[in-house]
CSV table of C-alpha atoms and ligand atoms in Angstrom, one decimal:
chain,number,residue,atom,x,y,z
A,339,UNK,CA,81.1,88.7,106.3
A,340,UNK,CA,83.1,89.6,109.3
A,341,UNK,CA,81.9,92.4,111.4
A,342,UNK,CA,84.3,93.7,114.2
A,343,UNK,CA,86.2,96.7,114.7
A,344,UNK,CA,88.7,96.2,112.1
A,345,UNK,CA,85.8,96.3,109.5
A,346,UNK,CA,84.2,99.3,110.9
A,347,UNK,CA,87.7,100.6,110.4
A,348,UNK,CA,88.0,99.8,106.7
A,349,UNK,CA,84.2,100.6,105.9
A,350,UNK,CA,85.0,104.1,107.3
A,351,UNK,CA,88.1,104.3,105.1
A,352,UNK,CA,86.5,103.1,102.2
A,353,UNK,CA,83.7,105.2,102.3
A,354,UNK,CA,86.0,108.6,102.6
A,355,UNK,CA,88.3,107.3,99.6
A,356,UNK,CA,85.0,106.7,97.6
A,357,UNK,CA,84.0,110.0,98.4
A,358,UNK,CA,87.1,111.4,97.3
A,359,UNK,CA,86.8,109.3,94.0
A,360,UNK,CA,84.0,110.4,93.2
A,361,UNK,CA,84.2,114.0,93.8
A,362,UNK,CA,87.4,114.3,91.4
A,363,UNK,CA,85.5,112.2,88.8
A,364,UNK,CA,82.7,114.6,88.9
A,365,UNK,CA,85.0,117.5,88.7
A,366,UNK,CA,86.7,116.0,85.7
A,367,UNK,CA,83.5,115.6,84.2
A,368,UNK,CA,84.3,111.6,83.9
A,369,UNK,CA,83.0,108.3,84.7
A,370,UNK,CA,84.0,106.9,88.1
A,371,UNK,CA,87.5,105.6,88.1
A,372,UNK,CA,87.9,101.8,89.4
A,373,UNK,CA,89.1,101.7,92.9
A,374,UNK,CA,92.0,98.9,93.2
A,375,UNK,CA,92.6,98.5,97.2
A,376,UNK,CA,96.0,97.9,97.5
A,377,UNK,CA,96.4,94.9,100.2
A,378,UNK,CA,99.9,94.2,100.3
A,379,UNK,CA,101.1,93.7,104.0
A,380,UNK,CA,97.8,92.9,105.0
A,381,UNK,CA,96.5,89.4,105.6
A,382,UNK,CA,93.6,87.5,103.9
A,383,UNK,CA,91.1,88.3,106.5
A,384,UNK,CA,91.3,91.8,105.4
A,385,UNK,CA,90.8,90.8,101.9
A,386,UNK,CA,87.7,89.0,103.2
A,387,UNK,CA,86.7,92.2,104.9
A,388,UNK,CA,87.2,94.3,102.1
A,389,UNK,CA,85.2,91.9,99.6
A,390,UNK,CA,81.9,91.9,102.3
A,391,UNK,CA,82.4,95.7,101.8
A,392,UNK,CA,81.9,95.7,98.4
A,393,UNK,CA,86.0,95.7,96.8
A,394,UNK,CA,86.1,94.0,94.0
A,395,UNK,CA,89.5,94.9,92.9
A,396,UNK,CA,92.7,94.3,95.0
A,397,UNK,CA,96.1,95.0,94.3
A,398,UNK,CA,99.6,93.3,95.3
A,399,UNK,CA,103.4,93.8,94.9
A,400,UNK,CA,105.0,90.9,95.7
A,401,UNK,CA,104.6,87.5,93.9
A,402,UNK,CA,105.2,85.3,97.4
A,403,UNK,CA,102.9,87.6,99.3
A,404,UNK,CA,100.3,87.6,96.4
A,405,UNK,CA,100.2,84.0,95.5
A,406,UNK,CA,99.8,82.8,99.2
A,407,UNK,CA,96.9,85.4,99.9
A,408,UNK,CA,94.8,84.4,96.6
A,409,UNK,CA,95.0,80.8,97.4
A,410,UNK,CA,93.1,81.9,101.0
A,411,UNK,CA,90.9,83.8,99.0
A,412,UNK,CA,89.5,81.1,96.7
A,413,UNK,CA,86.0,81.6,97.7
A,414,UNK,CA,85.9,85.2,96.5
A,415,UNK,CA,84.8,87.0,93.5
A,416,UNK,CA,88.1,89.3,93.1
A,417,UNK,CA,90.0,91.0,90.2
A,418,UNK,CA,93.8,90.3,91.1
A,419,UNK,CA,96.3,93.0,90.2
A,420,UNK,CA,99.7,92.9,90.2
A,421,UNK,CA,101.3,96.3,90.8
A,422,UNK,CA,104.9,95.2,91.9
A,423,UNK,CA,108.2,95.2,90.0
A,424,UNK,CA,108.3,91.7,88.4
A,425,UNK,CA,111.4,89.6,88.0
A,426,UNK,CA,111.2,87.2,85.0
A,427,UNK,CA,111.6,84.1,86.7
A,428,UNK,CA,108.3,85.1,88.5
A,429,UNK,CA,106.3,85.2,85.4
A,430,UNK,CA,104.9,81.6,85.8
A,431,UNK,CA,103.6,81.9,89.0
A,432,UNK,CA,101.9,85.5,88.4
A,433,UNK,CA,100.0,84.6,85.2
A,434,UNK,CA,98.4,81.8,87.6
A,435,UNK,CA,96.5,84.3,89.8
A,436,UNK,CA,97.0,87.6,88.1
A,437,UNK,CA,94.0,89.0,86.3
A,438,UNK,CA,95.9,92.5,84.9
A,439,UNK,CA,99.7,92.5,85.3
A,440,UNK,CA,100.4,96.5,85.9
A,441,UNK,CA,104.1,96.2,85.5
A,442,UNK,CA,105.5,95.1,82.0
A,443,UNK,CA,108.6,97.3,81.1
A,444,UNK,CA,111.0,95.5,79.3
A,445,UNK,CA,111.2,92.9,76.2
A,446,UNK,CA,112.4,90.0,78.8
A,447,UNK,CA,109.6,90.3,80.8
A,448,UNK,CA,106.8,90.4,77.4
A,449,UNK,CA,108.7,87.2,76.7
A,450,UNK,CA,108.4,85.3,79.8
A,451,UNK,CA,104.9,86.4,80.3
A,452,UNK,CA,103.7,85.5,77.2
A,453,UNK,CA,105.3,82.0,77.7
A,454,UNK,CA,103.9,81.3,80.5
A,455,UNK,CA,100.3,82.7,79.5
A,456,UNK,CA,100.5,80.2,76.5
A,457,UNK,CA,101.3,77.1,78.9
A,458,UNK,CA,98.2,77.5,80.8
A,459,UNK,CA,96.3,78.5,77.7
A,460,UNK,CA,95.4,81.8,79.1
A,461,UNK,CA,95.4,85.3,77.1
A,462,UNK,CA,97.1,87.7,79.9
A,463,UNK,CA,95.9,91.0,80.2
A,464,UNK,CA,98.7,93.7,81.1
A,465,UNK,CA,99.8,97.5,81.4
A,466,UNK,CA,103.0,98.9,80.3
A,467,UNK,CA,104.5,100.5,83.1
A,468,UNK,CA,106.2,104.3,82.1
A,469,UNK,CA,108.8,105.5,84.2
A,470,UNK,CA,107.5,109.2,85.1
A,471,UNK,CA,110.5,110.4,87.0
A,472,UNK,CA,112.2,113.4,85.1
A,473,UNK,CA,115.4,111.3,84.9
A,474,UNK,CA,114.6,107.9,84.4
A,475,UNK,CA,115.5,106.1,87.6
A,476,UNK,CA,115.6,102.3,86.1
A,477,UNK,CA,115.4,100.9,89.9
A,478,UNK,CA,111.7,102.5,90.2
A,479,UNK,CA,110.8,100.3,87.2
A,480,UNK,CA,108.9,101.8,83.9
A,481,UNK,CA,110.2,102.1,80.7
A,482,UNK,CA,111.6,105.3,79.1
A,483,UNK,CA,108.8,106.9,77.6
A,484,UNK,CA,111.1,107.2,74.5
A,485,UNK,CA,111.3,103.7,74.1
A,486,UNK,CA,107.5,103.0,74.4
A,487,UNK,CA,106.5,102.6,70.8
A,488,UNK,CA,109.1,99.8,70.2
A,489,UNK,CA,107.5,97.7,73.6
A,490,UNK,CA,104.2,98.1,72.6
A,491,UNK,CA,105.2,96.7,69.3
A,492,UNK,CA,106.6,93.6,71.0
A,493,UNK,CA,103.9,93.2,73.0
A,494,UNK,CA,101.3,93.0,70.2
A,495,UNK,CA,103.6,90.6,69.0
A,496,UNK,CA,103.0,88.4,71.7
A,497,UNK,CA,100.0,86.0,70.8
A,498,UNK,CA,99.1,85.3,74.6
A,499,UNK,CA,99.5,88.8,76.1
A,500,UNK,CA,96.9,91.7,75.6
A,501,UNK,CA,97.9,95.1,75.9
A,502,UNK,CA,95.4,96.9,77.9
A,503,UNK,CA,96.7,100.4,78.5
A,504,UNK,CA,99.8,102.0,80.7
A,505,UNK,CA,100.6,102.3,84.1
A,506,UNK,CA,102.8,104.8,86.1
A,507,UNK,CA,103.7,105.8,89.7
A,508,UNK,CA,104.2,109.6,90.5
A,509,UNK,CA,107.8,110.9,91.3
A,510,UNK,CA,108.7,110.7,95.0
A,511,UNK,CA,108.3,114.1,96.3
A,512,UNK,CA,107.7,116.0,93.3
A,513,UNK,CA,104.6,117.6,91.7
A,514,UNK,CA,102.6,114.8,90.6
A,515,UNK,CA,101.1,116.9,87.6
A,516,UNK,CA,103.7,117.4,85.0
A,517,UNK,CA,104.1,113.3,85.7
A,518,UNK,CA,100.8,112.1,85.2
A,519,UNK,CA,100.4,114.6,82.4
A,520,UNK,CA,103.2,112.4,80.5
A,521,UNK,CA,101.5,109.1,81.5
A,522,UNK,CA,98.5,111.1,79.7
A,523,UNK,CA,100.8,111.4,76.7
A,524,UNK,CA,102.2,108.0,76.6
A,525,UNK,CA,98.3,106.6,76.9
A,526,UNK,CA,97.4,108.5,73.8
A,527,UNK,CA,100.6,106.8,72.1
A,528,UNK,CA,99.6,103.3,73.1
A,529,UNK,CA,95.8,103.7,72.1
A,530,UNK,CA,97.0,105.2,68.7
A,531,UNK,CA,98.6,101.5,68.3
A,532,UNK,CA,95.8,99.7,70.0
A,533,UNK,CA,92.5,101.7,70.3
A,534,UNK,CA,91.0,99.4,72.9
A,535,UNK,CA,93.8,99.8,75.4
A,536,UNK,CA,92.0,102.3,77.4
A,537,UNK,CA,93.5,101.9,80.7
A,538,UNK,CA,95.3,104.1,82.7
A,539,UNK,CA,96.4,103.2,86.3
A,540,UNK,CA,97.7,106.0,88.1
A,541,UNK,CA,97.1,107.8,91.7
A,542,UNK,CA,97.6,106.5,95.0
A,543,UNK,CA,96.4,107.5,98.6
A,544,UNK,CA,98.2,110.9,98.3
A,545,UNK,CA,97.7,111.9,94.6
A,546,UNK,CA,94.3,110.3,93.4
A,547,UNK,CA,92.6,113.6,92.5
A,548,UNK,CA,95.4,114.6,90.6
A,549,UNK,CA,95.4,111.3,89.0
A,550,UNK,CA,92.1,111.5,87.7
A,551,UNK,CA,92.4,115.0,86.6
A,552,UNK,CA,95.0,113.7,84.2
A,553,UNK,CA,92.6,110.6,82.9
A,554,UNK,CA,93.6,107.6,85.1
A,555,UNK,CA,91.0,104.7,85.0
A,556,UNK,CA,92.2,102.5,87.8
A,557,UNK,CA,93.3,104.2,90.9
A,558,UNK,CA,95.8,101.8,93.3
A,559,UNK,CA,94.9,102.9,97.0
A,560,UNK,CA,96.8,101.3,100.1
A,561,UNK,CA,97.2,103.4,102.9
A,562,UNK,CA,94.1,105.7,102.8
A,563,UNK,CA,92.0,102.5,103.0
A,564,UNK,CA,94.3,100.0,105.1
A,565,UNK,CA,96.1,102.4,107.3
A,566,UNK,CA,100.1,102.3,107.7
A,567,UNK,CA,101.6,99.6,106.5
A,568,UNK,CA,103.2,97.4,109.2
A,569,UNK,CA,106.9,97.1,109.3
A,570,UNK,CA,106.9,93.4,109.8
A,571,UNK,CA,106.3,91.8,106.4
A,572,UNK,CA,103.6,89.7,105.6
A,573,UNK,CA,103.6,85.8,106.4
A,574,UNK,CA,101.2,83.1,105.4
A,575,UNK,CA,98.7,82.2,108.1
A,576,UNK,CA,99.2,79.1,109.1
A,577,UNK,CA,96.2,76.4,110.4
A,578,UNK,CA,93.8,78.6,108.7
A,579,UNK,CA,94.1,81.6,111.3
A,580,UNK,CA,94.8,84.9,109.7
A,581,UNK,CA,98.0,86.9,110.4
A,582,UNK,CA,96.5,90.0,112.0
A,583,UNK,CA,98.7,90.3,114.5
A,584,UNK,CA,101.8,91.4,112.2
A,585,UNK,CA,99.5,93.0,109.8
A,586,UNK,CA,98.0,96.1,112.2
B,1747,PLP,C1,101.9,100.4,97.7
B,1747,PLP,C2,101.7,100.8,96.0
B,1747,PLP,C3,100.8,101.7,96.0
B,1747,PLP,C4,99.6,102.2,97.2
B,1747,PLP,O1,100.2,103.6,97.8
B,1747,PLP,P1,99.5,104.1,99.2
B,1747,PLP,O2,100.5,105.6,99.1
B,1747,PLP,O3,99.6,103.3,100.1
B,1747,PLP,O4,98.2,104.3,98.4
B,1747,PLP,C5,100.3,101.9,94.8
B,1747,PLP,N1,101.2,102.0,93.9
B,1747,PLP,C6,102.2,101.1,94.0
B,1747,PLP,C7,102.7,100.7,92.8
B,1747,PLP,C8,102.4,100.4,95.4
B,1747,PLP,O5,103.5,99.7,95.0
């Protein structure tokens, strides 16, 4: 385990986030929700630090970055979550390393992921992303809740995909509660079609308590653990060095 100042910072942040989650789950009378630490923009060295601190679930939102980083973390026993908007031409790449893909939101993507998973002889776990904006905004990803049932059926027909639940991103600059209530409704609709699909991925650094109150089972936490994201993007480390310079 790496013992340096950055590790100490991550340890402090993790402790604070874990106690927020514990308190929120206790208030809701629920089992502890799973913490996914969103490591986008931060290098593989930080992922190693997190693993040393007991983190098991990490989240990434861009294929190139995630695939490079995962290759540098083969020695770690981690669960990789893909949480970003996904183009169909990236399906083949993402199924190689993602344990759970949170952002399935259209038929063409279902078809592409199913084909890619079949080619690897893999059953790919997926969530359907539901758009939670009061007026559906396609550029933010997620299916219109009105079209959810049809997409659920499509995923169920995909032999190499396994539907595990739903995912949502709280609307920008609005009260997250009504949005997470809509997601809870969508989750109930999905469970009616597929009872074992009990995952609700919702809640970020600023709204995790509200998400837990509305049933979130998986929380995607970036900033509150990692600190502010750097403006310079992640670049693959060269020659075994990490990219800390860029990632702070
Ligand atoms: C970046 C990201 C998060 C984490 O957001 P924070 O506010 O930094 O906690 C969660 N979900 C998705 C889809 C993201 O892209």
